[in-house]
Coordinates of C-alpha atoms and ligand atoms in Angstrom, one line a residue:
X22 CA 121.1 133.4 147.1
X23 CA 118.8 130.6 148.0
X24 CA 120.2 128.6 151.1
X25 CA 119.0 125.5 151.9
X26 CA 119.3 123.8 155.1
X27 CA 120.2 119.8 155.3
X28 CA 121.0 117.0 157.7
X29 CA 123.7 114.7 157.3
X30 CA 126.9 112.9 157.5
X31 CA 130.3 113.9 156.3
X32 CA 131.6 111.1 153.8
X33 CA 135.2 112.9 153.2
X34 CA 137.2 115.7 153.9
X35 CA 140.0 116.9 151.3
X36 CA 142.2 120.0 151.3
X37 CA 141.3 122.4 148.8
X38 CA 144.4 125.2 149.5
X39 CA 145.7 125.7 153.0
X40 CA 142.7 127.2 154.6
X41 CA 139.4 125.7 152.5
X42 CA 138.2 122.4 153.0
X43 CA 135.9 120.0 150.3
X44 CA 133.3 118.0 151.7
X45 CA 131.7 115.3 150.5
X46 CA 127.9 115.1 152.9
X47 CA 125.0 112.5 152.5
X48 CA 122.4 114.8 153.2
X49 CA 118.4 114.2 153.8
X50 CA 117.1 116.9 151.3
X51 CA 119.8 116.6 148.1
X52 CA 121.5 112.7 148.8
X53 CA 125.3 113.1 148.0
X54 CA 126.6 116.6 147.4
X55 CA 129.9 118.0 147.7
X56 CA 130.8 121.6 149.4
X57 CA 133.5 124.1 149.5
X58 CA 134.0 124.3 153.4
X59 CA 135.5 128.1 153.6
X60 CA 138.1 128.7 156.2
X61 CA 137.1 125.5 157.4
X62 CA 140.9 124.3 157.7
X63 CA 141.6 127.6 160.6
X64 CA 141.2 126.2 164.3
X65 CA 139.4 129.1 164.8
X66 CA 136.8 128.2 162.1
X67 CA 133.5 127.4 163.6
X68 CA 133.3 125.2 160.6
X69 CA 136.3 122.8 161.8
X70 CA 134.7 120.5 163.9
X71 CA 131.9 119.8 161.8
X72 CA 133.6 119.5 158.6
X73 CA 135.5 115.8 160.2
X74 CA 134.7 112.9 158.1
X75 CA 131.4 110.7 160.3
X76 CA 130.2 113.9 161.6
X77 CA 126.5 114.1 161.4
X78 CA 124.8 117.6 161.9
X79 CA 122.5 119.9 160.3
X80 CA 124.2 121.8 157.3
X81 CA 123.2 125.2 155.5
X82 CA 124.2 125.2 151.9
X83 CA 123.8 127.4 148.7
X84 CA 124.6 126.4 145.4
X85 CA 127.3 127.8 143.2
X86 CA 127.8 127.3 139.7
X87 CA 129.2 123.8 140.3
X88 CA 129.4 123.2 143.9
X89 CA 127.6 123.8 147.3
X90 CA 129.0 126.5 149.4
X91 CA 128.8 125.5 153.0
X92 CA 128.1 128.3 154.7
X93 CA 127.1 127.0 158.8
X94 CA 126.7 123.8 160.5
X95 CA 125.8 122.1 163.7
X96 CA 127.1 119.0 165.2
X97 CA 124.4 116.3 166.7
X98 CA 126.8 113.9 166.5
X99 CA 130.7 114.0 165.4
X100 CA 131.1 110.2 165.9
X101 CA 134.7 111.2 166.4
X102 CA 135.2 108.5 169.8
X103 CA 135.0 106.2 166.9
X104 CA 138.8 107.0 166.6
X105 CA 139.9 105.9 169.8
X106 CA 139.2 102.4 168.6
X107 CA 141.3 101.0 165.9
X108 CA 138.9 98.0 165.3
X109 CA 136.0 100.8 165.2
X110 CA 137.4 103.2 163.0
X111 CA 138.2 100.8 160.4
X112 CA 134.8 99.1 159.6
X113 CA 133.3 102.8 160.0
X114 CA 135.7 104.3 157.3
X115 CA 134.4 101.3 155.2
X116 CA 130.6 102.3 155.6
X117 CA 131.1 105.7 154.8
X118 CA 133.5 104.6 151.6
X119 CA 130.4 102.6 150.5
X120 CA 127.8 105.3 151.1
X121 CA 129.6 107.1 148.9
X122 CA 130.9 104.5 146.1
X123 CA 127.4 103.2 146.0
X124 CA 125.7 106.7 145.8
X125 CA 125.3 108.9 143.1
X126 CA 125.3 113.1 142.8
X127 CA 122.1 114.8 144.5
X128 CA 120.4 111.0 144.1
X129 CA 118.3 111.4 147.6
X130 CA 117.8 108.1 149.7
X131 CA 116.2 108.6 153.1
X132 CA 116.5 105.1 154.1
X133 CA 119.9 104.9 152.9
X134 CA 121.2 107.4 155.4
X135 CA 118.6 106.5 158.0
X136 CA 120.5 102.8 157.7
X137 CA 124.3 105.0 157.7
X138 CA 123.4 106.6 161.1
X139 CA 122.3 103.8 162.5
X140 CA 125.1 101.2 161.8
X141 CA 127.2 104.2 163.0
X142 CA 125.5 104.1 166.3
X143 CA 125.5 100.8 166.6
X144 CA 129.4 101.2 166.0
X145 CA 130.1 103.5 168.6
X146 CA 127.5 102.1 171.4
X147 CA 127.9 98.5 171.0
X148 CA 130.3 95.3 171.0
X149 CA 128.1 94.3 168.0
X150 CA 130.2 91.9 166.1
X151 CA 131.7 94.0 163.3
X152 CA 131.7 91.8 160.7
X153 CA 127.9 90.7 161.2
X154 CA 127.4 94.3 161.2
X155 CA 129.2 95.0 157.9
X156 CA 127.5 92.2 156.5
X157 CA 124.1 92.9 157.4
X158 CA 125.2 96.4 156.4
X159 CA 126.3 95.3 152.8
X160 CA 122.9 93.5 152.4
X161 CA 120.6 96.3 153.5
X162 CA 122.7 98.9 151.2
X163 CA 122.9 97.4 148.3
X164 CA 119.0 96.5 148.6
X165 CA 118.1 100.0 149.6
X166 CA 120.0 101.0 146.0
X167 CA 118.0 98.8 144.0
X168 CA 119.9 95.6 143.7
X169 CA 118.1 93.2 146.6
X170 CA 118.9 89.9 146.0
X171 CA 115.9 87.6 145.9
X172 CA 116.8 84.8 148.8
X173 CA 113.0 84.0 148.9
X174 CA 112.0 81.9 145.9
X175 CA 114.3 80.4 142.8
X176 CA 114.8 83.9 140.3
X177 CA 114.2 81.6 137.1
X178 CA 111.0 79.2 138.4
X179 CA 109.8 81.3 141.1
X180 CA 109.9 78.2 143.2
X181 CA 110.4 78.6 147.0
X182 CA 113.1 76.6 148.2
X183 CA 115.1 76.0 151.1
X184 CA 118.2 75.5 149.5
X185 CA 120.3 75.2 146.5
X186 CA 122.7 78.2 144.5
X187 CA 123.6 82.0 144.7
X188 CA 124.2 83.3 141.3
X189 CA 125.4 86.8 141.6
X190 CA 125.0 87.5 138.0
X191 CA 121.3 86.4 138.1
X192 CA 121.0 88.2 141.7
X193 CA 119.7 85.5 144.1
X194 CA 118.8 82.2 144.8
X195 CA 118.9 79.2 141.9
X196 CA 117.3 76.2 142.8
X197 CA 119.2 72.6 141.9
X198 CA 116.2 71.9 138.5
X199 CA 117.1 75.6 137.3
X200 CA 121.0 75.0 137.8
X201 CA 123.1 75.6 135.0
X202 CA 127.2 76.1 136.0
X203 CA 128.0 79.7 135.5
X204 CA 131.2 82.5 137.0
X205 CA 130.2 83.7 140.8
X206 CA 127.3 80.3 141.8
X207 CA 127.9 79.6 145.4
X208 CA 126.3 76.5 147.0
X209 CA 123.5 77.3 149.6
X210 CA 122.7 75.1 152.5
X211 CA 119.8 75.1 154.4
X212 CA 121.4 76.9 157.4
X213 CA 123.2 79.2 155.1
X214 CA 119.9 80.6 153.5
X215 CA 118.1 80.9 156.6
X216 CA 121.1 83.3 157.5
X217 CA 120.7 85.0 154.6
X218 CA 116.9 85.3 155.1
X219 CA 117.7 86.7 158.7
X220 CA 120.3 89.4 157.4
X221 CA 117.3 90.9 155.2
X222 CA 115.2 90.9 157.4
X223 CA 116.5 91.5 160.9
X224 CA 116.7 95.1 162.3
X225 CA 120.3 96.2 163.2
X226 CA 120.0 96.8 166.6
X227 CA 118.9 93.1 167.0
X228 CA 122.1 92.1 165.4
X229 CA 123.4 91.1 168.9
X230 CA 121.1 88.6 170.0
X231 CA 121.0 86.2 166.7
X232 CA 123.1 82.8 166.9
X233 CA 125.3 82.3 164.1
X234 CA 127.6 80.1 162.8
X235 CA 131.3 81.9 161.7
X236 CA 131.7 79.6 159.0
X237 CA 128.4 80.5 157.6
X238 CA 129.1 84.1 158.4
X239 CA 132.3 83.9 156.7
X240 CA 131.2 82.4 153.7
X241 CA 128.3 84.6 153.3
X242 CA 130.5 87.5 153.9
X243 CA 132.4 86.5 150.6
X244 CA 129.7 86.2 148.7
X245 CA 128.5 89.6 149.4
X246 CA 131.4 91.3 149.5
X247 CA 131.5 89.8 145.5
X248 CA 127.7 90.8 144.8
X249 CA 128.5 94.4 146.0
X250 CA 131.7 94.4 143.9
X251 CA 129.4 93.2 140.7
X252 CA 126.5 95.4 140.9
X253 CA 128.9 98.4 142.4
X254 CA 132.2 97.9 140.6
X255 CA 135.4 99.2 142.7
X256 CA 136.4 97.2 145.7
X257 CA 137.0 99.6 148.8
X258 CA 140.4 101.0 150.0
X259 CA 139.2 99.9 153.7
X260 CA 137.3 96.7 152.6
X261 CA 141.3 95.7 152.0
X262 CA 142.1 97.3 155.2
X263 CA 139.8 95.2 157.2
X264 CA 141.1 92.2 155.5
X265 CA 144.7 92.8 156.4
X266 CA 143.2 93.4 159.9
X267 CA 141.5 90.6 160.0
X268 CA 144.7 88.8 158.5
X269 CA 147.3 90.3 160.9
X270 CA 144.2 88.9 163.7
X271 CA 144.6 84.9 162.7
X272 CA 148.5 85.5 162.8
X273 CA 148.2 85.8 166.5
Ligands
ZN312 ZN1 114.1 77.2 139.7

């Protein structure tokens, strides 16, 4: 039996019967796996703590026939203070949804897990704004798996430019000679694309200290949330949550 020992974060947590967990992990070594947790549903289980959805830990596996058996863990971090803030728990329920929806089986992306754990510090340390950390979030993601959109240079000409159209389906910036009306073009402004340019390119624990305008956070917010939709497909049981949250929030 060849064990294998990974770090990672705990995406899900289902009931299998009444005593044995399923957990989803997004794991260093394998990227997204899922494990039978055994007994992990017993308060006496050693596995219990570590099997909550956030926790981050190390993790020995083996592989059965179509699943990982998990058979010890370790928590480093169990994230689980992130409960104790309803705000909080929300935006980190969507992270780990889109971990997940944007992840494929035993697909390994260090950076993509590197970028989890840190928004999910961020989350729990800071009074980052949460939805300039989801959006910077978004952007780094969906970069990391392959689709970065180019907010350099026009994707057709190659031109640079400092303003001009975001074409989801072409996956970046248009400029106005290149233009043709299409489904999903947003207008881009000059201070709306150096935002842009910031969100690739900032680190997330400098999130704090950037100016912003909400307008232009907003509207870039709906453009990404639309470019992750394209390129990913399903839109997020919590990406809905957070905007009935954010609903119920301009009702006051
Ligand atoms: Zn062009």
């Amino acid at each position: 039996m060849a064990l294998i020992k990974v770090q990672g974060v705990v995406l899900k947590s289902m009931d299998l019967n009444d005593n044995d967990k399923i957990i989803t992990l997004y794991t260093d070594k394998l990227g997204k796996v899922k494990a039978v947790a055994h007994g992990a549903k017993k308060q006496s289980s050693k596995l219990m703590a570590s099997t909550q959805p956030f926790c981050f830990g190390e993790f020995l596996l083996y592989k059965g026939k179509s699943l990982y058996t998990l058979k010890e863990s370790s928590i480093n971090e169990s994230f689980q203070e992130l409960l104790l803030d309803f705000d909080k728990i929300i935006y980190g329920s969507y992270f780990i949804e889109l971990i997940d929806g944007i992840s494929e089986d035993e697909n390994k992306n260090v950076s993509l897990l590197a970028l989890l754990l840190k928004t999910l510090y961020i989350l729990k340390d800071t009074d980052t704004n949460l939805d300039l950390l989801k959006l910077t979030f978004n952007f780094k993601a969906i970069s990391l798996s392959g689709y970065m959109p180019n907010v350099k240079t026009c994707v057709r000409c190659k031109k640079d430019l400092d303003c001009g159209y975001f074409s989801i389906i072409q996956g970046g910036m248009i400029c106005s000679k290149c233009f043709t009306p299409e489904r999903d073009i947003y207008g881009i402004n000059k201070e709306t694309l150096t935002f842009l340019r910031i969100l690739k390119n900032i680190k997330l624990e400098d999130l704090r200290d950037i100016n912003y305008n909400k307008k232009t956070l907003l509207y870039v917010e709906t453009i990404m949330d639309n470019y992750l939709n394209y390129y990913i497909g399903a839109e997020f049981k919590s990406q809905m949550l957070i905007k009935k949250l954010k609903k119920s929030k301009e009702m006051v």
